[in-house]
Tab-separated table of C-alpha atoms in Angstrom:
chain	number	residue	atom	x	y	z
A	1	MET	CA	-29.408	10.179	-13.406
A	2	LYS	CA	-25.933	11.520	-12.624
A	3	LYS	CA	-25.434	8.881	-9.918
A	4	LYS	CA	-26.432	6.101	-12.348
A	5	LYS	CA	-23.974	7.399	-14.925
A	6	MET	CA	-21.216	7.598	-12.310
A	7	ILE	CA	-21.851	4.016	-11.160
A	8	ALA	CA	-21.880	2.793	-14.748
A	9	ALA	CA	-18.595	4.572	-15.394
A	10	CYS	CA	-17.044	3.072	-12.292
A	11	LEU	CA	-18.230	-0.397	-13.286
A	12	ALA	CA	-16.676	0.022	-16.705
A	13	ALA	CA	-13.420	1.326	-15.280
A	14	VAL	CA	-13.072	-1.488	-12.804
A	15	MET	CA	-13.907	-4.143	-15.376
A	16	ALA	CA	-11.429	-2.640	-17.820
A	17	SER	CA	-8.483	-2.217	-15.478
A	18	ALA	CA	-6.818	-4.225	-12.761
A	19	LEU	CA	-4.975	-2.384	-10.045
A	20	ALA	CA	-1.506	-3.738	-9.334
A	21	LEU	CA	-1.237	-5.223	-5.863
A	22	THR	CA	1.522	-3.139	-4.383
A	23	GLY	CA	2.845	-2.784	-0.915
A	24	CYS	CA	0.642	-5.520	0.470
A	25	GLY	CA	3.138	-8.320	0.836
A	26	GLN	CA	0.898	-10.415	-1.402
A	27	SER	CA	1.405	-11.634	-4.927
A	28	ALA	CA	-1.416	-11.918	-7.403
A	29	GLY	CA	-2.786	-15.395	-7.709
A	30	SER	CA	-3.669	-17.223	-10.872
A	31	ALA	CA	-7.071	-16.588	-12.326
A	32	GLY	CA	-9.838	-18.735	-10.964
A	33	SER	CA	-13.445	-19.350	-11.913
A	34	ASP	CA	-16.034	-16.590	-12.133
A	35	ALA	CA	-17.586	-17.755	-8.865
A	36	PRO	CA	-15.953	-17.280	-5.462
A	37	ALA	CA	-14.284	-20.409	-4.219
A	38	GLN	CA	-16.343	-22.611	-1.936
A	39	THR	CA	-14.187	-23.431	1.055
A	40	ALA	CA	-14.426	-25.345	4.271
A	41	GLU	CA	-14.436	-22.016	6.091
A	42	GLY	CA	-17.632	-20.767	4.468
A	43	ASN	CA	-19.584	-20.046	1.313
A	44	GLY	CA	-19.748	-17.039	-0.948
A	45	GLY	CA	-23.053	-15.688	0.310
A	46	GLY	CA	-23.805	-12.738	2.564
A	47	SER	CA	-25.142	-12.343	6.082
A	48	GLY	CA	-28.556	-12.997	7.458
A	49	ASP	CA	-28.289	-16.771	7.103
A	50	ALA	CA	-28.805	-18.418	10.469
A	51	VAL	CA	-26.188	-20.943	11.537
A	52	GLY	CA	-27.818	-22.628	14.466
A	53	ALA	CA	-28.689	-19.815	16.839
A	54	LYS	CA	-26.089	-17.519	15.325
A	55	THR	CA	-26.045	-15.209	12.305
A	56	GLU	CA	-23.359	-15.788	9.696
A	57	VAL	CA	-20.795	-13.137	8.811
A	58	VAL	CA	-18.945	-13.882	5.556
A	59	ILE	CA	-15.574	-12.278	4.776
A	60	TRP	CA	-13.866	-12.264	1.371
A	61	ASP	CA	-10.068	-12.118	1.126
A	62	TYR	CA	-7.386	-12.904	-1.461
A	63	PHE	CA	-4.742	-14.212	0.964
A	64	GLU	CA	-2.680	-17.073	-0.461
A	65	THR	CA	0.298	-17.850	1.750
A	66	ASP	CA	0.066	-20.340	4.585
A	67	ALA	CA	0.858	-17.609	7.117
A	68	GLN	CA	-1.885	-15.344	5.771
A	69	LYS	CA	-4.456	-18.138	5.764
A	70	ALA	CA	-3.512	-19.132	9.310
A	71	MET	CA	-3.840	-15.507	10.415
A	72	MET	CA	-7.337	-15.204	8.967
A	73	GLN	CA	-8.490	-18.459	10.521
A	74	SER	CA	-7.089	-17.434	13.909
A	75	LEU	CA	-8.885	-14.098	13.610
A	76	VAL	CA	-12.176	-15.751	12.675
A	77	ASP	CA	-11.856	-18.355	15.448
A	78	GLY	CA	-11.105	-15.649	17.997
A	79	PHE	CA	-14.143	-13.616	16.996
A	80	ASN	CA	-16.422	-16.643	17.075
A	81	ALA	CA	-15.216	-17.554	20.558
A	82	SER	CA	-15.624	-13.990	21.829
A	83	GLN	CA	-19.437	-13.765	21.532
A	84	ASP	CA	-22.582	-15.857	21.024
A	85	THR	CA	-24.493	-13.847	18.409
A	86	PHE	CA	-22.502	-14.253	15.184
A	87	THR	CA	-20.339	-16.840	13.498
A	88	ALA	CA	-17.765	-15.614	10.988
A	89	SER	CA	-16.228	-17.472	8.055
A	90	HIS	CA	-13.832	-16.417	5.338
A	91	VAL	CA	-13.776	-17.159	1.625
A	92	TYR	CA	-10.746	-17.040	-0.650
A	93	VAL	CA	-11.244	-15.262	-3.980
A	94	PRO	CA	-8.178	-15.151	-6.303
A	95	PHE	CA	-6.717	-11.657	-6.543
A	96	ALA	CA	-6.829	-11.796	-10.336
A	97	ASP	CA	-10.630	-12.131	-10.085
A	98	TYR	CA	-11.208	-10.032	-6.981
A	99	GLU	CA	-12.418	-6.718	-8.356
A	100	LYS	CA	-14.333	-8.506	-11.106
A	101	GLN	CA	-16.220	-10.540	-8.490
A	102	LEU	CA	-16.994	-7.422	-6.468
A	103	THR	CA	-18.238	-5.627	-9.569
A	104	LEU	CA	-20.451	-8.564	-10.517
A	105	GLY	CA	-21.652	-8.738	-6.926
A	106	VAL	CA	-22.749	-5.106	-6.999
A	107	ALA	CA	-24.991	-5.973	-9.960
A	108	SER	CA	-26.264	-9.332	-8.651
A	109	GLY	CA	-26.468	-8.645	-4.930
A	110	GLU	CA	-24.423	-11.778	-4.188
A	111	LEU	CA	-21.883	-10.288	-1.814
A	112	PRO	CA	-20.208	-11.067	1.511
A	113	ASP	CA	-20.575	-8.953	4.647
A	114	ILE	CA	-16.964	-7.770	4.802
A	115	VAL	CA	-14.464	-7.247	2.003
A	116	ILE	CA	-10.730	-7.142	2.661
A	117	MET	CA	-9.140	-5.294	-0.240
A	118	ASP	CA	-6.176	-3.210	-1.383
A	119	GLY	CA	-6.570	0.219	0.209
A	120	CYS	CA	-6.205	2.232	-2.990
A	121	GLY	CA	-9.142	0.429	-4.599
A	122	MET	CA	-11.670	1.129	-1.875
A	123	ALA	CA	-12.751	4.596	-3.032
A	124	SER	CA	-13.955	3.226	-6.364
A	125	PHE	CA	-16.272	0.795	-4.630
A	126	ILE	CA	-17.504	3.360	-2.116
A	127	SER	CA	-18.605	5.423	-5.121
A	128	MET	CA	-20.327	2.339	-6.551
A	129	ASP	CA	-22.376	2.115	-3.332
A	130	LEU	CA	-20.834	-1.235	-2.355
A	131	PHE	CA	-19.971	-0.177	1.178
A	132	GLY	CA	-22.271	1.078	3.916
A	133	ASP	CA	-21.770	4.071	6.210
A	134	ILE	CA	-20.634	2.758	9.607
A	135	SER	CA	-19.794	6.100	11.199
A	136	ASP	CA	-22.140	5.295	14.070
A	137	VAL	CA	-20.248	2.186	15.196
A	138	GLU	CA	-18.128	2.388	18.353
A	139	ILE	CA	-14.638	2.316	16.861
A	140	ASN	CA	-11.607	4.138	18.240
A	141	TRP	CA	-11.240	6.203	15.047
A	142	ASP	CA	-8.743	8.668	16.526
A	143	GLU	CA	-6.304	5.863	17.349
A	144	TYR	CA	-5.739	4.999	13.691
A	145	ILE	CA	-2.833	6.329	11.654
A	146	ALA	CA	-4.268	9.185	9.582
A	147	GLY	CA	-3.256	7.974	6.114
A	148	PRO	CA	-4.694	4.449	6.335
A	149	LEU	CA	-7.883	5.745	7.965
A	150	GLU	CA	-8.376	8.309	5.187
A	151	SER	CA	-8.385	5.519	2.599
A	152	THR	CA	-11.517	4.026	4.255
A	153	MET	CA	-13.472	7.296	4.172
A	154	MET	CA	-15.306	9.532	1.748
A	155	ASP	CA	-17.022	12.865	2.407
A	156	GLY	CA	-16.317	12.529	6.114
A	157	LYS	CA	-18.075	9.164	6.439
A	158	HIS	CA	-16.521	5.854	7.522
A	159	TYR	CA	-17.046	2.759	5.385
A	160	GLY	CA	-14.642	0.402	7.114
A	161	ILE	CA	-11.347	0.345	8.979
A	162	PRO	CA	-7.734	-0.197	7.933
A	163	PHE	CA	-6.677	-3.830	8.280
A	164	ALA	CA	-2.935	-3.814	7.602
A	165	THR	CA	-0.597	-1.077	6.519
A	166	ASN	CA	2.900	-0.652	5.150
A	167	CYS	CA	5.002	1.728	3.101
A	168	THR	CA	8.378	1.963	1.401
A	169	ALA	CA	11.569	3.242	2.993
A	170	LEU	CA	15.285	3.355	2.164
A	171	TYR	CA	17.388	0.175	2.398
A	172	TYR	CA	21.167	0.594	2.316
A	173	ASN	CA	24.108	-1.804	2.110
A	174	LYS	CA	26.275	-1.055	5.153
A	175	ASP	CA	29.371	-2.791	3.766
A	176	MET	CA	29.297	-0.649	0.624
A	177	PHE	CA	28.929	2.514	2.687
A	178	ASP	CA	31.798	1.435	4.947
A	179	ALA	CA	34.049	0.652	1.973
A	180	ALA	CA	33.332	4.102	0.501
A	181	GLY	CA	33.935	5.822	3.848
A	182	LEU	CA	30.417	7.256	3.899
A	183	ASP	CA	28.117	7.857	6.828
A	184	TYR	CA	24.902	5.857	6.701
A	185	PRO	CA	21.760	7.719	5.589
A	186	ASP	CA	19.324	8.665	8.352
A	187	GLU	CA	16.279	10.838	9.017
A	188	ASN	CA	18.359	13.990	8.396
A	189	THR	CA	19.617	12.985	4.949
A	190	THR	CA	18.620	15.515	2.284
A	191	TRP	CA	18.165	15.027	-1.451
A	192	ASP	CA	21.523	16.676	-2.150
A	193	GLU	CA	23.285	14.376	0.313
A	194	PHE	CA	21.438	11.346	-1.027
A	195	ARG	CA	22.499	12.269	-4.559
A	196	GLU	CA	26.144	12.573	-3.530
A	197	MET	CA	25.982	9.224	-1.690
A	198	ALA	CA	24.532	7.532	-4.768
A	199	LYS	CA	27.249	9.023	-6.994
A	200	ALA	CA	30.021	7.881	-4.680
A	201	LEU	CA	28.596	4.352	-4.511
A	202	THR	CA	28.118	3.954	-8.271
A	203	LYS	CA	31.100	1.970	-9.521
A	204	ASP	CA	32.211	-1.494	-10.593
A	205	GLY	CA	28.803	-2.392	-11.976
A	206	VAL	CA	26.939	-1.188	-8.869
A	207	TYR	CA	24.280	1.508	-9.038
A	208	GLY	CA	23.916	3.851	-6.102
A	209	PHE	CA	20.131	3.588	-6.010
A	210	GLY	CA	17.145	1.923	-7.605
A	211	ASN	CA	13.397	1.725	-7.197
A	212	ALA	CA	10.419	0.246	-9.036
A	213	GLY	CA	9.532	2.480	-11.973
A	214	THR	CA	7.533	0.031	-14.069
A	215	ASN	CA	4.645	1.585	-15.982
A	216	THR	CA	1.918	0.201	-13.694
A	217	ASP	CA	0.374	1.186	-10.370
A	218	GLU	CA	3.310	-0.609	-8.759
A	219	GLY	CA	5.548	2.048	-10.276
A	220	THR	CA	3.209	4.815	-9.139
A	221	PHE	CA	3.322	3.371	-5.627
A	222	GLN	CA	7.110	3.814	-5.528
A	223	CYS	CA	7.566	6.985	-7.579
A	224	LEU	CA	4.740	9.162	-6.277
A	225	GLN	CA	6.381	9.834	-2.919
A	226	TRP	CA	9.146	11.829	-4.636
A	227	LEU	CA	6.512	14.128	-6.138
A	228	TYR	CA	4.835	14.658	-2.758
A	229	THR	CA	8.154	15.278	-1.000
A	230	ALA	CA	8.880	17.973	-3.614
A	231	GLY	CA	5.590	19.716	-2.816
A	232	GLY	CA	3.254	18.235	-5.419
A	233	SER	CA	0.360	15.809	-5.180
A	234	TYR	CA	-1.531	13.407	-7.404
A	235	THR	CA	-3.757	16.268	-8.585
A	236	ASP	CA	-1.191	19.078	-8.408
A	237	ILE	CA	1.807	17.929	-10.426
A	238	GLU	CA	3.680	21.079	-11.404
A	239	PRO	CA	4.665	22.156	-7.860
A	240	GLY	CA	6.576	18.858	-7.647
A	241	VAL	CA	8.727	19.451	-10.728
A	242	ASP	CA	11.902	19.302	-8.602
A	243	ALA	CA	11.269	15.573	-8.120
A	244	TYR	CA	11.296	15.103	-11.888
A	245	GLN	CA	14.552	17.049	-12.044
A	246	LEU	CA	16.201	14.941	-9.329
A	247	MET	CA	15.205	11.675	-10.989
A	248	GLN	CA	16.341	12.714	-14.434
A	249	ASP	CA	19.642	14.155	-13.209
A	250	MET	CA	20.537	11.052	-11.197
A	251	ILE	CA	19.606	8.671	-14.011
A	252	GLU	CA	21.632	10.673	-16.512
A	253	GLU	CA	24.546	10.689	-14.047
A	254	GLY	CA	24.264	6.899	-13.825
A	255	SER	CA	23.683	6.749	-10.065
A	256	TRP	CA	19.937	5.980	-10.254
A	257	ALA	CA	19.594	2.743	-12.231
A	258	LYS	CA	18.216	3.503	-15.678
A	259	ASP	CA	16.608	0.059	-15.877
A	260	VAL	CA	14.075	0.956	-13.171
A	261	VAL	CA	11.522	1.823	-15.871
A	262	ASN	CA	11.114	-1.947	-16.284
A	263	TRP	CA	11.664	-3.070	-12.679
A	264	THR	CA	9.012	-4.355	-10.320
A	265	GLN	CA	9.567	-4.194	-6.568
A	266	SER	CA	10.799	-7.794	-6.608
A	267	ASP	CA	13.289	-6.925	-9.364
A	268	VAL	CA	14.629	-4.065	-7.256
A	269	ASN	CA	15.042	-6.272	-4.200
A	270	ASN	CA	16.715	-9.021	-6.237
A	271	ASN	CA	19.293	-6.518	-7.450
A	272	PHE	CA	19.836	-5.267	-3.899
A	273	LYS	CA	20.326	-8.831	-2.626
A	274	ALA	CA	22.746	-9.557	-5.477
A	275	GLY	CA	24.896	-6.518	-4.649
A	276	ASN	CA	23.952	-4.579	-7.781
A	277	LEU	CA	22.382	-1.729	-5.787
A	278	ALA	CA	23.872	0.112	-2.830
A	279	MET	CA	20.461	1.553	-1.875
A	280	GLN	CA	16.913	0.570	-2.746
A	281	GLN	CA	13.446	1.924	-2.073
A	282	ASN	CA	11.245	-0.947	-0.963
A	283	GLY	CA	8.864	-2.260	1.662
A	284	PRO	CA	9.009	-4.543	4.714
A	285	TRP	CA	7.544	-7.464	2.779
A	286	GLN	CA	11.008	-7.886	1.214
A	287	ILE	CA	12.662	-8.687	4.561
A	288	PRO	CA	11.821	-12.434	4.516
A	289	SER	CA	13.292	-12.739	1.019
A	290	ILE	CA	16.540	-11.098	2.130
A	291	GLU	CA	16.741	-13.320	5.203
A	292	ALA	CA	16.162	-16.447	3.099
A	293	ASP	CA	18.338	-15.648	0.074
A	294	ALA	CA	21.023	-13.323	1.484
A	295	PRO	CA	21.248	-14.057	5.234
A	296	ASP	CA	24.713	-12.503	5.480
A	297	LEU	CA	23.744	-9.229	3.816
A	298	ASN	CA	24.746	-6.399	6.145
A	299	TYR	CA	22.051	-3.801	5.596
A	300	GLY	CA	20.004	-1.148	7.343
A	301	VAL	CA	16.756	0.689	6.714
A	302	THR	CA	15.925	4.334	7.320
A	303	VAL	CA	13.302	6.836	6.206
A	304	LEU	CA	13.440	8.201	2.677
A	305	PRO	CA	15.564	11.330	2.108
A	306	LYS	CA	13.901	14.681	2.704
A	307	ARG	CA	13.982	17.566	0.262
A	308	ASP	CA	16.292	19.865	2.242
A	309	ALA	CA	17.460	20.650	5.766
A	310	ASN	CA	14.409	22.832	6.432
A	311	SER	CA	11.896	20.184	5.367
A	312	GLY	CA	10.145	17.679	7.531
A	313	GLN	CA	10.359	13.939	7.083
A	314	ALA	CA	9.830	12.768	3.515
A	315	THR	CA	6.467	11.398	2.443
A	316	SER	CA	5.963	7.744	1.593
A	317	ILE	CA	2.964	6.098	-0.046
A	318	LEU	CA	0.802	3.626	1.825
A	319	GLY	CA	0.216	0.027	0.888
A	320	GLY	CA	-1.888	-2.503	2.713
A	321	GLU	CA	-5.477	-3.615	3.035
A	322	ASN	CA	-8.747	-2.253	4.400
A	323	MET	CA	-11.843	-4.013	5.739
A	324	GLY	CA	-14.974	-2.569	4.140
A	325	VAL	CA	-18.491	-3.276	5.369
A	326	VAL	CA	-20.838	-4.216	2.529
A	327	LYS	CA	-24.025	-2.118	2.472
A	328	LYS	CA	-26.952	-4.242	3.662
A	329	ASP	CA	-30.120	-3.848	5.688
A	330	ASP	CA	-28.410	-5.650	8.568
A	331	MET	CA	-24.726	-4.809	9.023
A	332	SER	CA	-24.594	-5.682	12.721
A	333	GLY	CA	-22.423	-8.767	12.280
A	334	ALA	CA	-19.880	-6.933	10.131
A	335	LYS	CA	-19.747	-4.062	12.596
A	336	ALA	CA	-19.194	-6.510	15.467
A	337	PHE	CA	-16.280	-8.109	13.602
A	338	LEU	CA	-14.664	-4.706	13.024
A	339	GLN	CA	-15.082	-3.865	16.706
A	340	TYR	CA	-13.378	-7.141	17.581
A	341	TYR	CA	-10.434	-6.381	15.286
A	342	ASP	CA	-10.277	-2.820	16.640
A	343	GLN	CA	-8.940	-4.232	19.918
A	344	THR	CA	-5.212	-3.544	20.094
A	345	GLU	CA	-4.240	-7.005	21.344
A	346	VAL	CA	-6.236	-8.686	18.561
A	347	MET	CA	-4.714	-6.466	15.879
A	348	VAL	CA	-1.156	-6.967	17.151
A	349	ALA	CA	-1.516	-10.762	17.191
A	350	ALA	CA	-2.945	-10.799	13.659
A	351	MET	CA	-0.249	-8.558	12.186
A	352	LYS	CA	2.551	-10.603	13.761
A	353	GLN	CA	1.191	-13.598	11.867
A	354	TYR	CA	0.527	-11.606	8.710
A	355	GLY	CA	3.912	-9.915	8.473
A	356	SER	CA	2.682	-6.341	8.129
A	357	PHE	CA	2.125	-3.386	10.444
A	358	PRO	CA	-0.985	-2.611	12.491
A	359	PRO	CA	-2.728	0.588	11.360
A	360	LYS	CA	-3.324	1.872	14.895
A	361	THR	CA	-0.697	4.067	16.551
A	362	GLU	CA	-0.833	2.239	19.874
A	363	ALA	CA	-0.652	-1.201	18.277
A	364	ALA	CA	2.266	-0.182	16.089
A	365	GLN	CA	4.241	0.717	19.222
A	366	ASP	CA	4.358	-2.913	20.327
A	367	ALA	CA	7.914	-4.000	21.185
A	368	TYR	CA	7.755	-6.637	18.440
A	369	TRP	CA	8.213	-3.810	15.939
A	370	THR	CA	9.819	-0.992	17.920
A	371	ASP	CA	12.653	-3.120	19.343
A	372	ASP	CA	13.746	-4.224	15.870
A	373	PRO	CA	15.662	-1.352	14.181
A	374	ILE	CA	14.635	-2.500	10.701
A	375	GLN	CA	10.955	-2.692	11.557
A	376	ALA	CA	11.149	0.512	13.617
A	377	ALA	CA	12.347	2.451	10.571
A	378	PHE	CA	9.187	1.509	8.685
A	379	ILE	CA	7.043	2.479	11.673
A	380	GLN	CA	8.747	5.890	11.651
A	381	GLN	CA	8.175	6.244	7.897
A	382	LEU	CA	4.490	5.413	8.325
A	383	GLU	CA	4.060	8.652	10.286
A	384	THR	CA	4.297	10.664	7.052
A	385	SER	CA	2.806	8.127	4.639
A	386	ILE	CA	-0.315	8.870	2.647
A	387	PRO	CA	-2.761	6.811	0.551
A	388	ARG	CA	-2.855	6.672	-3.221
A	389	GLY	CA	-5.761	9.013	-3.846
A	390	PRO	CA	-8.165	8.160	-2.457
A	391	SER	CA	-10.258	8.639	-5.575
A	392	PRO	CA	-12.843	6.608	-7.478
A	393	ALA	CA	-10.800	7.423	-10.583
A	394	TRP	CA	-7.492	6.300	-9.098
A	395	PRO	CA	-6.583	3.847	-11.919
A	396	THR	CA	-6.815	6.683	-14.438
A	397	TYR	CA	-4.801	9.048	-12.240
A	398	SER	CA	-2.173	6.366	-11.686
A	399	SER	CA	-1.769	5.733	-15.402
A	400	ALA	CA	-1.348	9.430	-16.205
A	401	ILE	CA	1.105	9.988	-13.349
A	402	GLN	CA	3.275	7.011	-14.144
A	403	THR	CA	3.414	7.960	-17.816
A	404	GLY	CA	4.984	11.238	-16.682
A	405	PHE	CA	7.561	9.441	-14.565
A	406	GLN	CA	8.424	7.149	-17.482
A	407	GLU	CA	8.971	10.171	-19.712
A	408	ILE	CA	11.327	11.678	-17.163
A	409	MET	CA	13.277	8.521	-16.428
A	410	THR	CA	13.840	7.852	-20.127
A	411	SER	CA	14.681	11.554	-20.798
A	412	ALA	CA	11.891	11.657	-23.390
A	413	LYS	CA	10.855	15.047	-21.972
A	414	THR	CA	12.339	17.772	-19.836
A	415	PRO	CA	11.091	17.947	-16.242
A	416	GLU	CA	9.154	21.116	-17.018
A	417	GLN	CA	7.431	19.667	-20.088
A	418	ALA	CA	6.629	16.368	-18.346
A	419	ALA	CA	5.136	18.239	-15.389
A	420	LYS	CA	3.056	20.438	-17.687
A	421	ASP	CA	1.786	17.509	-19.745
A	422	THR	CA	1.045	15.339	-16.727
A	423	GLN	CA	-0.815	18.210	-15.085
A	424	ALA	CA	-2.973	18.511	-18.186
A	425	ALA	CA	-3.632	14.775	-18.150
A	426	VAL	CA	-4.769	14.701	-14.521
A	427	ASP	CA	-6.807	17.891	-14.952
A	428	ALA	CA	-8.751	16.140	-17.719
A	429	ILE	CA	-9.817	13.298	-15.379
A	430	GLN	CA	-13.442	13.665	-14.301
């Protein structure tokens, strides 16, 4: 009875809320029909259907750009050419409808074999019994970056593998730093030093720093790392009160843009490109926009500032997608596809096309990323990046946490009161 109630609650929560797509380098598409799109690549059904002498493996994704679509087709074609037992196809489902379609599929049984989805949403669907335990499959689990791998697991069991991963780091305008006579930030920069840099750079209509603080999961994605770096967590707010204090102090000083409470990640990057921000917190998916719109912008990227000289590297929050295996009597085709993608050379080729980072340590050390100082900074930041949650109740946690950040950034509450009230809100989540 308890399990049925939990599933019903999860269904209601997912139907009632839509997670913001953050950190995935993918914008939400327009709403489509209630049925998954029928494409030339495949249909919306699941496995077990024979295609000639082969068994079909259907994959759902929400990828919209030409590069993303080409990547998926290359991946599918490569898998199909690699063996004679299965034939894979992929189906586009608009992001605006994605979780709704999965929820309906849980009730109807009309589901694919593999689901590619935003990592922070996977725990909810594991709890809804959408995904099957694949812990017995031969996957090089220990080669995956810990944070992304954790987002595919629950109670020590594996339900899929990370597909793509990314995080936020610190962008800085080199010309502004040079004009102010300041050293560039690096992995040794502390909060106190960061605060002084931002103050010195705030002048003539330019803010020293900005991030996305909008009251959605996109804001949580960018703000939560400050709480973790201060010693808190998504369930243990009060130990991270120093993060609230830093934010409020810098906003009241004018060096952390006060408008961030309304800014999305794109808004932040647009202000950085326009020269309105000397530093921004953002992800690698913004690099193409900078190259296209501000090709002469002289900028660098480094890891986020750490709390103090005795602290380790600051935390960042993971974005990206996972591949989950839908629970069925026969999951052999889905497992075979994951084993194919688990190959380092396959993963590297796919992520070069996709424009994100591979979630395996060895793959992420490919020269394509490590030889580029901008990309290498994100790889370094990934080492201390963690998932949102994971928790079946993540949307509720995210809402409570971001409300606290909004209260701090607008000075509606003191850091101590906001931490106390947010702790009470997350403690009340069942």
